[in-house]
Amino acid sequence: MKPVGMHFPCVVALCLMLFVRTLEASGLVNTNMIRTVRLTQLPFVHEQVGVVVQNEHASKAFKTYTALVDDEKATHLASIKVHERKSGAELETVQVDGGRYRATLRRALQPGEKISLNIETVFVNTVEARPARVKQTEDQFWEWADAPLVPSAYATRKQKTAVHVPSREAATTFGPYFDSNANTTQISVAFKSNNEQLEALTHRREYFVSHWADDLNVLEHYQLRSRAPENDGPFDKVAQTVSKYMKVRDNFVKTLLVKVPADAREMYAVDEIGNVSTSAVSGRRHRAAEDGGSFKIMQLRPRYPLLGGWNYTWWHGYSVPLSSHLRTQGARHRLKVPFVGSIAGCAAADDQLSVAMAERQNAAVAAYELRVVLPEGAANIDVRMSLAADSVRKQPFSYYFDSSGRTVVVIKRRNLPPDAAHQSVLVIYDYSVLSLWQKPLVIAAAIFALFMLGSAVNRLHFGLADKNHKKKSKKQQQQEKTLEFSN
């Protein structure tokens, strides 16, 4: 009887969970569902599920709708949004548990009413290279595979899937399937795409705030990997040089284009060996298509071309005026900075690089960390951001000549969505005039204390020497008296 007693709470919890989900699913029905998959912006896979939801309950009204994400795909999920199709309004969506997300409708859905919703999701790195190994100059082929039916918490009367790939104008359609019945367990599409695909295994961006110098220093660390098919055989340097002069395409990422603010200064790039002397910065200012801001392009050329599966680790930095990102109202300070930077990989030759290549989004970030190092004395810190984060915490940090230490805001997230480069982080904190003068006063006090200590030691040294000199003089006088008496 003991084993039964041990498992009884688990059985009760499971029954309650099934009962809640049954109540949640009763009444609402997906009368029609169309899933559109776009593979034109790899490594990001955009999916839109258009669904017509009807309330078939006799008397109950529903205020929420639950969207499901397959457990296997949930680890690759970058973002999920739910919109009303008619008005275009975005609904508040929260994660319930695992792959279950609950969207709150703007108005309760009454019995017999219908509503059309668009569920937009973005996944990263869900397309695999087929074959996994190719020659240096061969075309790259990829395969997308998924279940034919969209997972749902409600009964679905009819659904189909349309897949758009870069190499074809017409979409590949699967279905329609009726009453959640499919004649296959998996659907797949193979296609050709020679576009570059990169993955930042780790990416850390750091901001250092200095009120005295009116400076905001930006430092970015990257560990980048090429997602192209691996090279079939050893790397052929001769073939790579020939393809360069013969204008023949290859599968190498030769240049990394980084968008930096137009007012950036003191730029540098360093890898594990030393300074990347092959880097350069365009002198022209360009206008961003998304927000209209101006930027310059930093061209980073790795020490070796990135083949499929090859990694490259480096860090680069620059400084911008703090006044362009900081607003003050008395002691209250509002610092607004970009959430993440923008980077794109290019296999084109130097004379073929363009601004459009720098604005492409072909680098996915698997693990991201943002650090905002505030000045010493900052207090009452508040962090606001529109993008959801896995964790946001504040921790102490010590820097040169700090007396009481600083506070650093650390934000972590996995699988950044492609629109993360257009998001901002607002850090609000109190910083008084006394805190501004804290470091100079502490340094001045430390220098004065060292001066006084040195002076005391110096005086102590001369005092001992004078005392020894007096003892020595008395001894000499006695010796002289002894000599006179003997004579």
JSON list of C-alpha atoms in Angstrom, two decimals, residues 113-217:
[
{"chain": "A", "resi": 113, "resn": "GLU", "atom": "CA", "xyz": [-19.76, 34.65, -31.95]},
{"chain": "A", "resi": 114, "resn": "LYS", "atom": "CA", "xyz": [-16.61, 34.29, -34.05]},
{"chain": "A", "resi": 115, "resn": "ILE", "atom": "CA", "xyz": [-13.25, 36.04, -33.97]},
{"chain": "A", "resi": 116, "resn": "SER", "atom": "CA", "xyz": [-10.26, 35.85, -36.33]},
{"chain": "A", "resi": 117, "resn": "LEU", "atom": "CA", "xyz": [-6.80, 35.78, -34.76]},
{"chain": "A", "resi": 118, "resn": "ASN", "atom": "CA", "xyz": [-3.25, 35.79, -36.11]},
{"chain": "A", "resi": 119, "resn": "ILE", "atom": "CA", "xyz": [-0.68, 33.89, -34.03]},
{"chain": "A", "resi": 120, "resn": "GLU", "atom": "CA", "xyz": [2.79, 35.00, -35.12]},
{"chain": "A", "resi": 121, "resn": "THR", "atom": "CA", "xyz": [5.82, 33.01, -33.97]},
{"chain": "A", "resi": 122, "resn": "VAL", "atom": "CA", "xyz": [9.53, 33.20, -34.80]},
{"chain": "A", "resi": 123, "resn": "PHE", "atom": "CA", "xyz": [11.84, 30.21, -34.42]},
{"chain": "A", "resi": 124, "resn": "VAL", "atom": "CA", "xyz": [15.62, 30.07, -34.79]},
{"chain": "A", "resi": 125, "resn": "ASN", "atom": "CA", "xyz": [17.81, 27.33, -36.24]},
{"chain": "A", "resi": 126, "resn": "THR", "atom": "CA", "xyz": [15.02, 24.89, -37.11]},
{"chain": "A", "resi": 127, "resn": "VAL", "atom": "CA", "xyz": [16.22, 24.31, -40.69]},
{"chain": "A", "resi": 128, "resn": "GLU", "atom": "CA", "xyz": [18.96, 21.75, -41.32]},
{"chain": "A", "resi": 129, "resn": "ALA", "atom": "CA", "xyz": [21.49, 21.49, -44.14]},
{"chain": "A", "resi": 130, "resn": "ARG", "atom": "CA", "xyz": [20.87, 18.58, -46.55]},
{"chain": "A", "resi": 131, "resn": "PRO", "atom": "CA", "xyz": [23.47, 17.34, -47.33]},
{"chain": "A", "resi": 132, "resn": "ALA", "atom": "CA", "xyz": [25.39, 18.34, -44.24]},
{"chain": "A", "resi": 133, "resn": "ARG", "atom": "CA", "xyz": [28.73, 18.54, -46.13]},
{"chain": "A", "resi": 134, "resn": "VAL", "atom": "CA", "xyz": [29.40, 20.19, -49.51]},
{"chain": "A", "resi": 135, "resn": "LYS", "atom": "CA", "xyz": [32.38, 21.37, -51.56]},
{"chain": "A", "resi": 136, "resn": "GLN", "atom": "CA", "xyz": [33.67, 24.92, -51.16]},
{"chain": "A", "resi": 137, "resn": "THR", "atom": "CA", "xyz": [31.91, 26.23, -54.27]},
{"chain": "A", "resi": 138, "resn": "GLU", "atom": "CA", "xyz": [28.82, 23.99, -54.32]},
{"chain": "A", "resi": 139, "resn": "ASP", "atom": "CA", "xyz": [25.29, 25.20, -53.70]},
{"chain": "A", "resi": 140, "resn": "GLN", "atom": "CA", "xyz": [23.71, 24.84, -50.28]},
{"chain": "A", "resi": 141, "resn": "PHE", "atom": "CA", "xyz": [20.48, 22.86, -49.84]},
{"chain": "A", "resi": 142, "resn": "TRP", "atom": "CA", "xyz": [18.26, 22.91, -46.76]},
{"chain": "A", "resi": 143, "resn": "GLU", "atom": "CA", "xyz": [15.30, 21.02, -45.37]},
{"chain": "A", "resi": 144, "resn": "TRP", "atom": "CA", "xyz": [12.40, 22.23, -43.25]},
{"chain": "A", "resi": 145, "resn": "ALA", "atom": "CA", "xyz": [10.35, 19.55, -41.49]},
{"chain": "A", "resi": 146, "resn": "ASP", "atom": "CA", "xyz": [7.44, 19.73, -39.06]},
{"chain": "A", "resi": 147, "resn": "ALA", "atom": "CA", "xyz": [4.24, 18.00, -38.00]},
{"chain": "A", "resi": 148, "resn": "PRO", "atom": "CA", "xyz": [1.33, 18.42, -40.44]},
{"chain": "A", "resi": 149, "resn": "LEU", "atom": "CA", "xyz": [-1.10, 19.52, -37.73]},
{"chain": "A", "resi": 150, "resn": "VAL", "atom": "CA", "xyz": [-0.75, 22.67, -35.65]},
{"chain": "A", "resi": 151, "resn": "PRO", "atom": "CA", "xyz": [-0.98, 21.84, -31.93]},
{"chain": "A", "resi": 152, "resn": "SER", "atom": "CA", "xyz": [-4.03, 23.41, -30.32]},
{"chain": "A", "resi": 153, "resn": "ALA", "atom": "CA", "xyz": [-5.94, 23.30, -27.04]},
{"chain": "A", "resi": 154, "resn": "TYR", "atom": "CA", "xyz": [-9.20, 23.28, -29.01]},
{"chain": "A", "resi": 155, "resn": "ALA", "atom": "CA", "xyz": [-10.80, 21.07, -31.64]},
{"chain": "A", "resi": 156, "resn": "THR", "atom": "CA", "xyz": [-9.87, 22.07, -35.20]},
{"chain": "A", "resi": 157, "resn": "ARG", "atom": "CA", "xyz": [-12.33, 21.47, -38.03]},
{"chain": "A", "resi": 158, "resn": "LYS", "atom": "CA", "xyz": [-10.08, 22.34, -40.98]},
{"chain": "A", "resi": 159, "resn": "GLN", "atom": "CA", "xyz": [-6.46, 23.36, -41.45]},
{"chain": "A", "resi": 160, "resn": "LYS", "atom": "CA", "xyz": [-3.65, 23.53, -44.01]},
{"chain": "A", "resi": 161, "resn": "THR", "atom": "CA", "xyz": [-0.01, 24.66, -44.23]},
{"chain": "A", "resi": 162, "resn": "ALA", "atom": "CA", "xyz": [1.67, 26.84, -46.87]},
{"chain": "A", "resi": 163, "resn": "VAL", "atom": "CA", "xyz": [5.49, 27.03, -46.99]},
{"chain": "A", "resi": 164, "resn": "HIS", "atom": "CA", "xyz": [7.36, 29.83, -48.80]},
{"chain": "A", "resi": 165, "resn": "VAL", "atom": "CA", "xyz": [11.03, 29.22, -49.72]},
{"chain": "A", "resi": 166, "resn": "PRO", "atom": "CA", "xyz": [13.60, 31.58, -51.30]},
{"chain": "A", "resi": 167, "resn": "SER", "atom": "CA", "xyz": [14.13, 29.60, -54.53]},
{"chain": "A", "resi": 168, "resn": "ARG", "atom": "CA", "xyz": [10.45, 29.34, -55.55]},
{"chain": "A", "resi": 169, "resn": "GLU", "atom": "CA", "xyz": [7.74, 31.89, -56.22]},
{"chain": "A", "resi": 170, "resn": "ALA", "atom": "CA", "xyz": [4.77, 29.63, -55.46]},
{"chain": "A", "resi": 171, "resn": "ALA", "atom": "CA", "xyz": [4.18, 28.24, -51.99]},
{"chain": "A", "resi": 172, "resn": "THR", "atom": "CA", "xyz": [4.17, 24.54, -51.21]},
{"chain": "A", "resi": 173, "resn": "THR", "atom": "CA", "xyz": [0.78, 23.62, -49.70]},
{"chain": "A", "resi": 174, "resn": "PHE", "atom": "CA", "xyz": [-0.06, 20.70, -47.42]},
{"chain": "A", "resi": 175, "resn": "GLY", "atom": "CA", "xyz": [-3.68, 19.82, -46.69]},
{"chain": "A", "resi": 176, "resn": "PRO", "atom": "CA", "xyz": [-6.41, 20.64, -46.07]},
{"chain": "A", "resi": 177, "resn": "TYR", "atom": "CA", "xyz": [-6.81, 18.30, -43.12]},
{"chain": "A", "resi": 178, "resn": "PHE", "atom": "CA", "xyz": [-10.23, 17.84, -41.53]},
{"chain": "A", "resi": 179, "resn": "ASP", "atom": "CA", "xyz": [-11.05, 17.19, -37.89]},
{"chain": "A", "resi": 180, "resn": "SER", "atom": "CA", "xyz": [-7.36, 16.98, -36.86]},
{"chain": "A", "resi": 181, "resn": "ASN", "atom": "CA", "xyz": [-6.72, 13.95, -39.05]},
{"chain": "A", "resi": 182, "resn": "ALA", "atom": "CA", "xyz": [-3.60, 13.74, -41.26]},
{"chain": "A", "resi": 183, "resn": "ASN", "atom": "CA", "xyz": [-2.37, 10.96, -43.52]},
{"chain": "A", "resi": 184, "resn": "THR", "atom": "CA", "xyz": [1.26, 11.50, -42.50]},
{"chain": "A", "resi": 185, "resn": "THR", "atom": "CA", "xyz": [3.22, 12.17, -39.33]},
{"chain": "A", "resi": 186, "resn": "GLN", "atom": "CA", "xyz": [5.62, 14.70, -40.87]},
{"chain": "A", "resi": 187, "resn": "ILE", "atom": "CA", "xyz": [5.80, 17.13, -43.76]},
{"chain": "A", "resi": 188, "resn": "SER", "atom": "CA", "xyz": [9.04, 18.55, -45.22]},
{"chain": "A", "resi": 189, "resn": "VAL", "atom": "CA", "xyz": [10.28, 20.94, -47.90]},
{"chain": "A", "resi": 190, "resn": "ALA", "atom": "CA", "xyz": [13.76, 20.88, -49.48]},
{"chain": "A", "resi": 191, "resn": "PHE", "atom": "CA", "xyz": [15.10, 24.03, -51.13]},
{"chain": "A", "resi": 192, "resn": "LYS", "atom": "CA", "xyz": [18.28, 25.81, -52.22]},
{"chain": "A", "resi": 193, "resn": "SER", "atom": "CA", "xyz": [19.61, 28.88, -50.44]},
{"chain": "A", "resi": 194, "resn": "ASN", "atom": "CA", "xyz": [23.15, 30.24, -50.66]},
{"chain": "A", "resi": 195, "resn": "ASN", "atom": "CA", "xyz": [22.48, 33.09, -48.23]},
{"chain": "A", "resi": 196, "resn": "GLU", "atom": "CA", "xyz": [24.81, 33.38, -45.25]},
{"chain": "A", "resi": 197, "resn": "GLN", "atom": "CA", "xyz": [23.61, 32.06, -41.89]},
{"chain": "A", "resi": 198, "resn": "LEU", "atom": "CA", "xyz": [25.37, 32.82, -38.61]},
{"chain": "A", "resi": 199, "resn": "GLU", "atom": "CA", "xyz": [24.71, 31.95, -34.99]},
{"chain": "A", "resi": 200, "resn": "ALA", "atom": "CA", "xyz": [26.13, 33.84, -32.02]},
{"chain": "A", "resi": 201, "resn": "LEU", "atom": "CA", "xyz": [26.67, 31.07, -29.48]},
{"chain": "A", "resi": 202, "resn": "THR", "atom": "CA", "xyz": [27.29, 33.77, -26.86]},
{"chain": "A", "resi": 203, "resn": "HIS", "atom": "CA", "xyz": [26.94, 37.54, -27.14]},
{"chain": "A", "resi": 204, "resn": "ARG", "atom": "CA", "xyz": [27.60, 39.97, -24.32]},
{"chain": "A", "resi": 205, "resn": "ARG", "atom": "CA", "xyz": [27.06, 43.73, -24.62]},
{"chain": "A", "resi": 206, "resn": "GLU", "atom": "CA", "xyz": [28.34, 46.07, -21.89]},
{"chain": "A", "resi": 207, "resn": "TYR", "atom": "CA", "xyz": [27.64, 49.74, -21.23]},
{"chain": "A", "resi": 208, "resn": "PHE", "atom": "CA", "xyz": [29.94, 51.80, -18.95]},
{"chain": "A", "resi": 209, "resn": "VAL", "atom": "CA", "xyz": [28.43, 55.10, -17.79]},
{"chain": "A", "resi": 210, "resn": "SER", "atom": "CA", "xyz": [30.75, 58.01, -16.96]},
{"chain": "A", "resi": 211, "resn": "HIS", "atom": "CA", "xyz": [29.13, 61.31, -15.94]},
{"chain": "A", "resi": 212, "resn": "TRP", "atom": "CA", "xyz": [32.45, 63.10, -15.50]},
{"chain": "A", "resi": 213, "resn": "ALA", "atom": "CA", "xyz": [33.63, 62.45, -19.06]},
{"chain": "A", "resi": 214, "resn": "ASP", "atom": "CA", "xyz": [30.12, 62.60, -20.61]},
{"chain": "A", "resi": 215, "resn": "ASP", "atom": "CA", "xyz": [30.98, 59.20, -22.08]},
{"chain": "A", "resi": 216, "resn": "LEU", "atom": "CA", "xyz": [29.06, 56.00, -22.71]},
{"chain": "A", "resi": 217, "resn": "ASN", "atom": "CA", "xyz": [31.47, 53.22, -23.54]}
]
